[in-house]
CSV table of C-alpha atoms in Angstrom, one decimal:
chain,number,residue,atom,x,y,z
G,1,UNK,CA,0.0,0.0,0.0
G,2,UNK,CA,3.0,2.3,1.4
G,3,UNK,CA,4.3,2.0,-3.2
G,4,UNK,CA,1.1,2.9,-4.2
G,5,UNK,CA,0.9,5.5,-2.1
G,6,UNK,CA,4.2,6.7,-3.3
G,7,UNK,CA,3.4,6.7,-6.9
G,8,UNK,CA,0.5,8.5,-7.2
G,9,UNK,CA,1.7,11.2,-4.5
G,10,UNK,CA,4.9,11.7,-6.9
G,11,UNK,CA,2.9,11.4,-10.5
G,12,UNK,CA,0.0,12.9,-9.5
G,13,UNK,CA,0.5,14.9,-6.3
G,14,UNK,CA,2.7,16.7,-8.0
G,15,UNK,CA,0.3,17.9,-10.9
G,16,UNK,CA,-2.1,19.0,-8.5
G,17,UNK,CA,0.3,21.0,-6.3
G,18,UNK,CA,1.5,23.0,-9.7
G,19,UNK,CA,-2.3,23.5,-10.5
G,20,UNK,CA,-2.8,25.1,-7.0
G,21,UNK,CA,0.0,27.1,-7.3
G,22,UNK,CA,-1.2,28.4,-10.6
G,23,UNK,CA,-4.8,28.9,-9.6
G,24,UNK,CA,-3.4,30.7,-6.1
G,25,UNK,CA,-0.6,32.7,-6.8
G,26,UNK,CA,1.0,32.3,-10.3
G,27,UNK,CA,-2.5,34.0,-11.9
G,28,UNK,CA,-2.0,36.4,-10.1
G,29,UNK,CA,1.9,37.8,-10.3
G,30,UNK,CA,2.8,36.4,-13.2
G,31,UNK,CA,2.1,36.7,-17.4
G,32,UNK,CA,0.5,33.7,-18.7
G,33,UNK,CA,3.2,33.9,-21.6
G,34,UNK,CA,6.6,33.3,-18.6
G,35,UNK,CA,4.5,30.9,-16.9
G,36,UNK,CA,4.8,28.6,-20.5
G,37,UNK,CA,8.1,29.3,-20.8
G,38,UNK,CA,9.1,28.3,-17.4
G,39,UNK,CA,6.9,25.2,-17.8
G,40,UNK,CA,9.1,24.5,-20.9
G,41,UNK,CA,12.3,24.9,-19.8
G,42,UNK,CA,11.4,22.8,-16.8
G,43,UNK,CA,10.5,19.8,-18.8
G,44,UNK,CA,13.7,20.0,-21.1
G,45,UNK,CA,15.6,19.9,-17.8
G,46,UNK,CA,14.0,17.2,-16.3
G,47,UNK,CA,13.8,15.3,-19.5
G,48,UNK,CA,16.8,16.0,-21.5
G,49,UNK,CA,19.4,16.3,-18.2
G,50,UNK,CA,18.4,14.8,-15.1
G,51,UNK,CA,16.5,11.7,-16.5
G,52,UNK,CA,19.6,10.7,-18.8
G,53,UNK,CA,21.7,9.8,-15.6
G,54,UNK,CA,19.1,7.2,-14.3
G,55,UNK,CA,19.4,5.7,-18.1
G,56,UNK,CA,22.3,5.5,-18.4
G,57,UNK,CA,22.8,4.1,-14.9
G,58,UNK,CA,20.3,1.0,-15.5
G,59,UNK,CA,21.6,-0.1,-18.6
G,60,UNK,CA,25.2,0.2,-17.5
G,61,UNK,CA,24.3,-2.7,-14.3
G,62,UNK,CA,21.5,-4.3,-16.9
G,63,UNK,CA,22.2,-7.9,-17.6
G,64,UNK,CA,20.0,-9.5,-20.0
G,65,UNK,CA,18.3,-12.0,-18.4
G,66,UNK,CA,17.4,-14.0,-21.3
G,67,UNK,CA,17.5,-13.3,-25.3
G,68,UNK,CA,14.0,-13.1,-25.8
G,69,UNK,CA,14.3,-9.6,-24.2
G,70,UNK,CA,16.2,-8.7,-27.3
G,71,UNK,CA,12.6,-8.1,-28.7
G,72,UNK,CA,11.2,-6.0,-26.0
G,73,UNK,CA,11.7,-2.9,-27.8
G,74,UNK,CA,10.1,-4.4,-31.0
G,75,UNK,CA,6.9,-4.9,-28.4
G,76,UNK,CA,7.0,-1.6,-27.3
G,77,UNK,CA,6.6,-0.5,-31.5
G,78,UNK,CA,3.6,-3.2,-31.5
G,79,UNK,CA,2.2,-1.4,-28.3
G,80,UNK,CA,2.5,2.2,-29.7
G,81,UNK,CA,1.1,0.7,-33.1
G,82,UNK,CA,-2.0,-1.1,-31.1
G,83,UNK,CA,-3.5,2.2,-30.1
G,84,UNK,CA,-2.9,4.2,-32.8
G,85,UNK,CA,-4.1,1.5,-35.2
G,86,UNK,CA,-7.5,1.6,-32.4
G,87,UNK,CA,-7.6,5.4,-32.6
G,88,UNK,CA,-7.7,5.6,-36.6
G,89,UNK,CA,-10.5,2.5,-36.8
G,90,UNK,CA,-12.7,4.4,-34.2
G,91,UNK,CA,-12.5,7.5,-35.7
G,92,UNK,CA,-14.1,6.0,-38.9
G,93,UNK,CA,-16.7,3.9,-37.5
G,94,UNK,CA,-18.2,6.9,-35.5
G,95,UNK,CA,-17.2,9.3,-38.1
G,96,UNK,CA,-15.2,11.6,-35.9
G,97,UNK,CA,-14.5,15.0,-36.8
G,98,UNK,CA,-11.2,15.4,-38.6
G,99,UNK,CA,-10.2,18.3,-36.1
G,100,UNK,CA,-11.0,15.8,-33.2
G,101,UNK,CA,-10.4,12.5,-34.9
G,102,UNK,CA,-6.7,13.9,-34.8
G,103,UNK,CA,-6.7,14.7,-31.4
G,104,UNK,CA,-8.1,10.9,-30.7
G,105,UNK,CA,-5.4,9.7,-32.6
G,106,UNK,CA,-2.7,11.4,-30.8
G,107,UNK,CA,-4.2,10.4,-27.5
G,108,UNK,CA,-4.7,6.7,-28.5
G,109,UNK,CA,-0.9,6.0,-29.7
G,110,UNK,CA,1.3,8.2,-27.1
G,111,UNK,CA,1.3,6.9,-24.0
G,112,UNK,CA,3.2,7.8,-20.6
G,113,UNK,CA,5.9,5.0,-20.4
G,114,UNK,CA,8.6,7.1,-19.5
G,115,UNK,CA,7.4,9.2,-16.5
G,116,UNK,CA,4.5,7.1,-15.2
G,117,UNK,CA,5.4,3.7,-16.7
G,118,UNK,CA,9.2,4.3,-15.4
G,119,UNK,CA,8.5,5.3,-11.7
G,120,UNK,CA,5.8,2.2,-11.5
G,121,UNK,CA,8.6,-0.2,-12.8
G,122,UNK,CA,11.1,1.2,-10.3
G,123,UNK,CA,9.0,1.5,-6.7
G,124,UNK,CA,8.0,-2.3,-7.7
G,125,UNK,CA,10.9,-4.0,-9.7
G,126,UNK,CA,13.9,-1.3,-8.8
G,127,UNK,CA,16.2,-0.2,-11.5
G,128,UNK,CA,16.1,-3.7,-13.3
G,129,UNK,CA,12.3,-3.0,-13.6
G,130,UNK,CA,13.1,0.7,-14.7
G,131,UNK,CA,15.5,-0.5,-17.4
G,132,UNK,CA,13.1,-3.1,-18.7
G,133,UNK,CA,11.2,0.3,-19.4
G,134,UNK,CA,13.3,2.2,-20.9
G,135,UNK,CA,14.3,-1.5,-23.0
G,136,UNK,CA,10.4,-1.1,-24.3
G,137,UNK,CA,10.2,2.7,-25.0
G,138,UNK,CA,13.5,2.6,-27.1
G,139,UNK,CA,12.0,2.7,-30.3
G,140,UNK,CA,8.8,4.2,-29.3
G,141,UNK,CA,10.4,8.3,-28.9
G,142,UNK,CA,11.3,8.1,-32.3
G,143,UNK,CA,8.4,6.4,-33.7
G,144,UNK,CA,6.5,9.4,-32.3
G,145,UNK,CA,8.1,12.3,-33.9
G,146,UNK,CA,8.8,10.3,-37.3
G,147,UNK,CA,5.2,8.6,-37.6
G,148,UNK,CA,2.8,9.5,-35.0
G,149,UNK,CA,3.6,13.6,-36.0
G,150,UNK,CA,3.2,13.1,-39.7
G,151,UNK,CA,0.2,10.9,-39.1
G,152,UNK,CA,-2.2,13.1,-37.1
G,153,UNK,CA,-1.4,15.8,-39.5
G,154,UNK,CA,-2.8,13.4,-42.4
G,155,UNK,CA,-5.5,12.6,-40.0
G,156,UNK,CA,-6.8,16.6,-39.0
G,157,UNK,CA,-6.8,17.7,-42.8
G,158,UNK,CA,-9.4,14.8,-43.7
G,159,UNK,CA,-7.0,13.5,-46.3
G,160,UNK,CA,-6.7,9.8,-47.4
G,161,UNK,CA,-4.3,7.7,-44.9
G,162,UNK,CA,-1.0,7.2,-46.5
G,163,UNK,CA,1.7,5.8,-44.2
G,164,UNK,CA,5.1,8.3,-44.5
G,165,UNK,CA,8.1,8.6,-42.3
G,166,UNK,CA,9.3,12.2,-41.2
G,167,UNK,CA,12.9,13.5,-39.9
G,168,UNK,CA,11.7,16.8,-40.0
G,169,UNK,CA,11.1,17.1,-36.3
G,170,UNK,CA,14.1,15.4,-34.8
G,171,UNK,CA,16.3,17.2,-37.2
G,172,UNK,CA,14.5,20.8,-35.2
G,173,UNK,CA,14.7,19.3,-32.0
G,174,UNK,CA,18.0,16.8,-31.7
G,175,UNK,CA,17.8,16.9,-28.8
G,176,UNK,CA,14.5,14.8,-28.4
G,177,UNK,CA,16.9,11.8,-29.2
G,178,UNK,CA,19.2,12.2,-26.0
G,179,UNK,CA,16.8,9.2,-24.2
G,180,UNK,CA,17.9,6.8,-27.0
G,181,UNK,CA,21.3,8.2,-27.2
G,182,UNK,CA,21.5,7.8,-23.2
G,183,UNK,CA,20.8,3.9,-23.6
G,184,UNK,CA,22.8,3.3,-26.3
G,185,UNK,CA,26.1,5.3,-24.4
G,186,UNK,CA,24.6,2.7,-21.2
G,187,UNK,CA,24.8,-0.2,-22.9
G,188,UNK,CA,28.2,0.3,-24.4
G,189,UNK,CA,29.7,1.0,-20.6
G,190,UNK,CA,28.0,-2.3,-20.0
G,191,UNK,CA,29.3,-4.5,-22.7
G,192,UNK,CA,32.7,-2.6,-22.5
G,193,UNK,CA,32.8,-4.3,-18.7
G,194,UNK,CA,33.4,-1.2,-17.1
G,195,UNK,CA,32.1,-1.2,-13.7
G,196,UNK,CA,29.1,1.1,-12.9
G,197,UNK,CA,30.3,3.2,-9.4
G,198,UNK,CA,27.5,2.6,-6.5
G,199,UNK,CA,27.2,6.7,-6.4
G,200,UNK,CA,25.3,6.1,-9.8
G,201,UNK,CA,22.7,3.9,-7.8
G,202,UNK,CA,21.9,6.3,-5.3
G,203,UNK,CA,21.5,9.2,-7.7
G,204,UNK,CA,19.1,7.3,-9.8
G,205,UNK,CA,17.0,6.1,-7.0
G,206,UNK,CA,16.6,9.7,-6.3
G,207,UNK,CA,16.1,11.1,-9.6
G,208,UNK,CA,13.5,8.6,-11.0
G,209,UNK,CA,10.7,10.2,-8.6
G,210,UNK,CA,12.4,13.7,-9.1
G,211,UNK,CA,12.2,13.7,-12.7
G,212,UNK,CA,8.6,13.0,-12.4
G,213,UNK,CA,7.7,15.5,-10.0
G,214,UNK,CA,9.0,18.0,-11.6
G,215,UNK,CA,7.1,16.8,-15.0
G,216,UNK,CA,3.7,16.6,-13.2
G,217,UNK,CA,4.7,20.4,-11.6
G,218,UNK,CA,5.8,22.0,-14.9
G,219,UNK,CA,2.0,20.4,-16.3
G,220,UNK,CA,0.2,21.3,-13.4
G,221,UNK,CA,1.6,25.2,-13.2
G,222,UNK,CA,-0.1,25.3,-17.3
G,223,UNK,CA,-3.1,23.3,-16.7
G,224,UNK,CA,-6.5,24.8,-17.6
G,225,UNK,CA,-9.1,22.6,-17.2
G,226,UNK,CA,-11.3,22.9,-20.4
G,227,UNK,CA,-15.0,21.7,-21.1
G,228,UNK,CA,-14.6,18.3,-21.0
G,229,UNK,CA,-18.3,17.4,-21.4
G,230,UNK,CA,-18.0,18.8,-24.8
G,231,UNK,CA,-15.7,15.3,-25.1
G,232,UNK,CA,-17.9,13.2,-23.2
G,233,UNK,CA,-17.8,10.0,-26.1
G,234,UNK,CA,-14.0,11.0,-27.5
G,235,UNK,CA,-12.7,10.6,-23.9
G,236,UNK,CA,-15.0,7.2,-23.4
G,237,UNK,CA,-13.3,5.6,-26.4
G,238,UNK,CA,-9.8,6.6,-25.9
G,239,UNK,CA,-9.8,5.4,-22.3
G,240,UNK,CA,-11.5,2.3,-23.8
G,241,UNK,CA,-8.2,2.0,-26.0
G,242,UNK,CA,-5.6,3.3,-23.0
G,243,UNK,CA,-7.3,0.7,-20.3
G,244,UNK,CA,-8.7,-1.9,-22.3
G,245,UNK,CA,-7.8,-2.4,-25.9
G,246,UNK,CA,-4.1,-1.8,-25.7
G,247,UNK,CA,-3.6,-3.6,-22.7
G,248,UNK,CA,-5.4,-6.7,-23.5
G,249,UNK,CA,-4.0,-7.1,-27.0
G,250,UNK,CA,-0.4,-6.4,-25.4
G,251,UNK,CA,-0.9,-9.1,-22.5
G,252,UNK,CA,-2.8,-11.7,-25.1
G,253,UNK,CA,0.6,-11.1,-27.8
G,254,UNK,CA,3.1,-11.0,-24.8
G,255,UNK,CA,1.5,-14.3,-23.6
G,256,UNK,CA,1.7,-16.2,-26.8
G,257,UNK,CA,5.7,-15.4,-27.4
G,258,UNK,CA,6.3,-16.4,-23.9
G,259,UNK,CA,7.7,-13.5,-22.0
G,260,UNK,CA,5.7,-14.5,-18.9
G,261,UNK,CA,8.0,-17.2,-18.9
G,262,UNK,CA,11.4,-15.0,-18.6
G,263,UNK,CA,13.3,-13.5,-15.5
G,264,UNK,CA,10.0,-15.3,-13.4
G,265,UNK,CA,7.8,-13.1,-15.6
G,266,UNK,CA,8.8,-9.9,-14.4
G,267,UNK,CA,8.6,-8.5,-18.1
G,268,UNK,CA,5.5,-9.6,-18.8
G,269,UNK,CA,4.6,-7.6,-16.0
G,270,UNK,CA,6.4,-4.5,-17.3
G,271,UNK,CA,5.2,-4.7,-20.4
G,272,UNK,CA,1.7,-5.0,-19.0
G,273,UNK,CA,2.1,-1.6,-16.9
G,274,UNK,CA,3.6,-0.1,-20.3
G,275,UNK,CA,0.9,-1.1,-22.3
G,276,UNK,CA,-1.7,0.3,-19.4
G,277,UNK,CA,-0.7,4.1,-19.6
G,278,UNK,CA,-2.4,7.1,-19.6
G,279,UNK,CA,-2.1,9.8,-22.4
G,280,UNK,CA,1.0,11.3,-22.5
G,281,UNK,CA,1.7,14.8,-22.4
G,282,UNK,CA,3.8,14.3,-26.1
G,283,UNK,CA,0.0,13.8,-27.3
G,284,UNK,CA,-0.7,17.8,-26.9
G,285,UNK,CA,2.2,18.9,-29.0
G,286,UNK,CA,0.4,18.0,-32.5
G,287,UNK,CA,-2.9,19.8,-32.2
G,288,UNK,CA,-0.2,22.6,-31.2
G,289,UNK,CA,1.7,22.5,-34.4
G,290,UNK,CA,-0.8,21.4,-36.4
G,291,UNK,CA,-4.1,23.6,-35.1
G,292,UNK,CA,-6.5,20.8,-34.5
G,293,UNK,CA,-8.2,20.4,-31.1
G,294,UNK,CA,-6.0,21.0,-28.6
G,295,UNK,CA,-9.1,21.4,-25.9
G,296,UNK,CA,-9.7,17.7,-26.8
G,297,UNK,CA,-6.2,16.3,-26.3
G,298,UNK,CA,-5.9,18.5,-22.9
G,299,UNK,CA,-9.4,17.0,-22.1
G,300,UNK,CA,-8.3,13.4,-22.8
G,301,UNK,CA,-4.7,13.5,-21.2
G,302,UNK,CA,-6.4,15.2,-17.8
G,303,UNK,CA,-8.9,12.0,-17.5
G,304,UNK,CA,-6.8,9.5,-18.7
G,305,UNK,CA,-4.0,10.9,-16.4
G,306,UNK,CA,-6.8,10.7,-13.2
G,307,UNK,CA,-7.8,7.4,-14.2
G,308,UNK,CA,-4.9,6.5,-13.4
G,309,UNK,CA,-5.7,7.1,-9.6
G,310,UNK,CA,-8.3,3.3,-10.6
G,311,UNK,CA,-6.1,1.5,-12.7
G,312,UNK,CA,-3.1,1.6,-10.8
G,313,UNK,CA,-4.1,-0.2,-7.5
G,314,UNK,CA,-5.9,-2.6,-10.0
G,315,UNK,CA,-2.8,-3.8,-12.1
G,316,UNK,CA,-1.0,-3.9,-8.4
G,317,UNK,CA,-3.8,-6.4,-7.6
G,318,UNK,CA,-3.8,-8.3,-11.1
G,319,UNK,CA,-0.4,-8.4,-11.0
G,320,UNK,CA,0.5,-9.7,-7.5
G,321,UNK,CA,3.3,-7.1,-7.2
């Protein structure tokens, strides 16, 4: 109880807490415009230099348990692909908007592995369980900016669906590959035998909750809460495809290939959680760059993320961890 407890105080007490500071104080000292910019620059901290260390430190000690996990980040591509796949087929058998049917999209394929997914893994698994997450999501950052971005674009303009790959983003924003480039410069140190120094432990034990507080602050400091009635059936089907759908395909596939028979069937477990996410914040950059409905993404990421207050304690049960 005392790890569930934990998580949802770190990934969700800390959203609140930046909301009530907003709604308190910020609203009234500060310009709307510095707030964003500080929210910004907080998440590219986090992100992009405190969350490498604890990357790098669990793939530096990672020993893979047993060959099979060499496909784990090929799952994680098959769990992205799941719910976005769900998201396009719902959007044409209820005839979704274009505007919102991208926004559904977007909310149906990213998911938050990294921050919620990672500090799950670690508080029940430790850094072997956080590595198996960061093992899954490889692929997945990269499949977002080069296929999810290109996608949703198709998606809000009504056009016909034409697969495409697109650099253009990572080649903007490099630095939205440092999470890859952390694993890959961790698993080198590992298979180069140099020994990982204890200090590197401690600091990651440390930073894992950290990096998510201070992602659920820099969100909560920016949230508005918009109409979400207006969303009432868009929101029902993409939690139906973040809590149900996704999960249940993932578990069924991950269950036929084995995996709950590896490492006692802690990956299956991990890849279980993964596949169980809420929306992820990444979701809300599209309808920003692209000027589709950004009310609806915000809309669907703030339930989905609440939701997550249910479906936690009930993968703890189904579980047993």
């Amino acid at each position: 109880m005392q790890r569930l407890v934990f998580i949802l105080s770190v990934s969700l007490g800390s959203v609140v807490v930046g909301y009530a500071v907003r709604r308190f104080s910020i609203d009234r000292a500060v310009s709307p415009r510095k707030v964003s910019t500080f929210s910004k620059d907080l998440k590219l901290a986090a992100m992009f230099i405190l969350n490498p260390i604890p990357i790098i430190s669990s793939f530096w000690g990672f020993t893979l348990g047993h060959p099979g996990l060499l496909w784990f980040p090929i799952l994680g591509i098959v769990c992205t692909s799941v719910g976005g796949i769900a998201a396009l087929v719902v959007n044409q058998v209820f005839h979704i908007h274009p505007k919102r049917a991208a926004s559904v999209f977007t909310s149906g394929m990213f998911s938050n592995i990294l921050t919620f997914g990672g500090l799950t893994a670690f508080v029940f698994f430790g850094i072997e369980g956080y590595a198996l997450v960061q093992l899954f999501n490889m692929l997945i950052t990269p499949m977002y900016y080069l296929v999810g971005f290109p996608i949703s674009h198709q998606v809000s303009l009504g056009s016909r669906f034409s697969f495409s790959l697109s650099f253009g983003t990572i080649r903007e924003r490099p630095y939205l590959m440092i999470p890859v480039v952390s694993v890959l410069i961790g698993i080198a140190l590992n298979l180069a035998g140099v020994s990982r120094p204890p200090i590197f432990l401690s600091v990651s034990s440390l930073l894992i909750p950290l990096v998510t507080g201070l992602l659920g602050l820099s969100i909560g400091i920016t949230l508005y809460i918009g109409k979400i009635n207006r969303y009432t059936r868009e929101i029902i089907l993409i939690s139906l495809i973040k809590f149900v759908v996704t999960p249940a395909v993932m578990a069924t596939v991950a269950y036929l290939f084995g995996v709950h028979k590896i490492m006692e069937g802690i990956p299956y477990k991990i890849l279980v959680i993964s596949a169980a996410m809420p929306v992820a914040f990444n979701s809300l950059i599209p309808p920003a760059i692209y000027d589709f409905d950004l009310d609806l993404a915000n809309s669907a990421w703030v339930v989905t993320t609440f939701s997550y207050l249910v479906i936690l304690p009930l993968l703890y049960l189904i579980l047993g961890v």
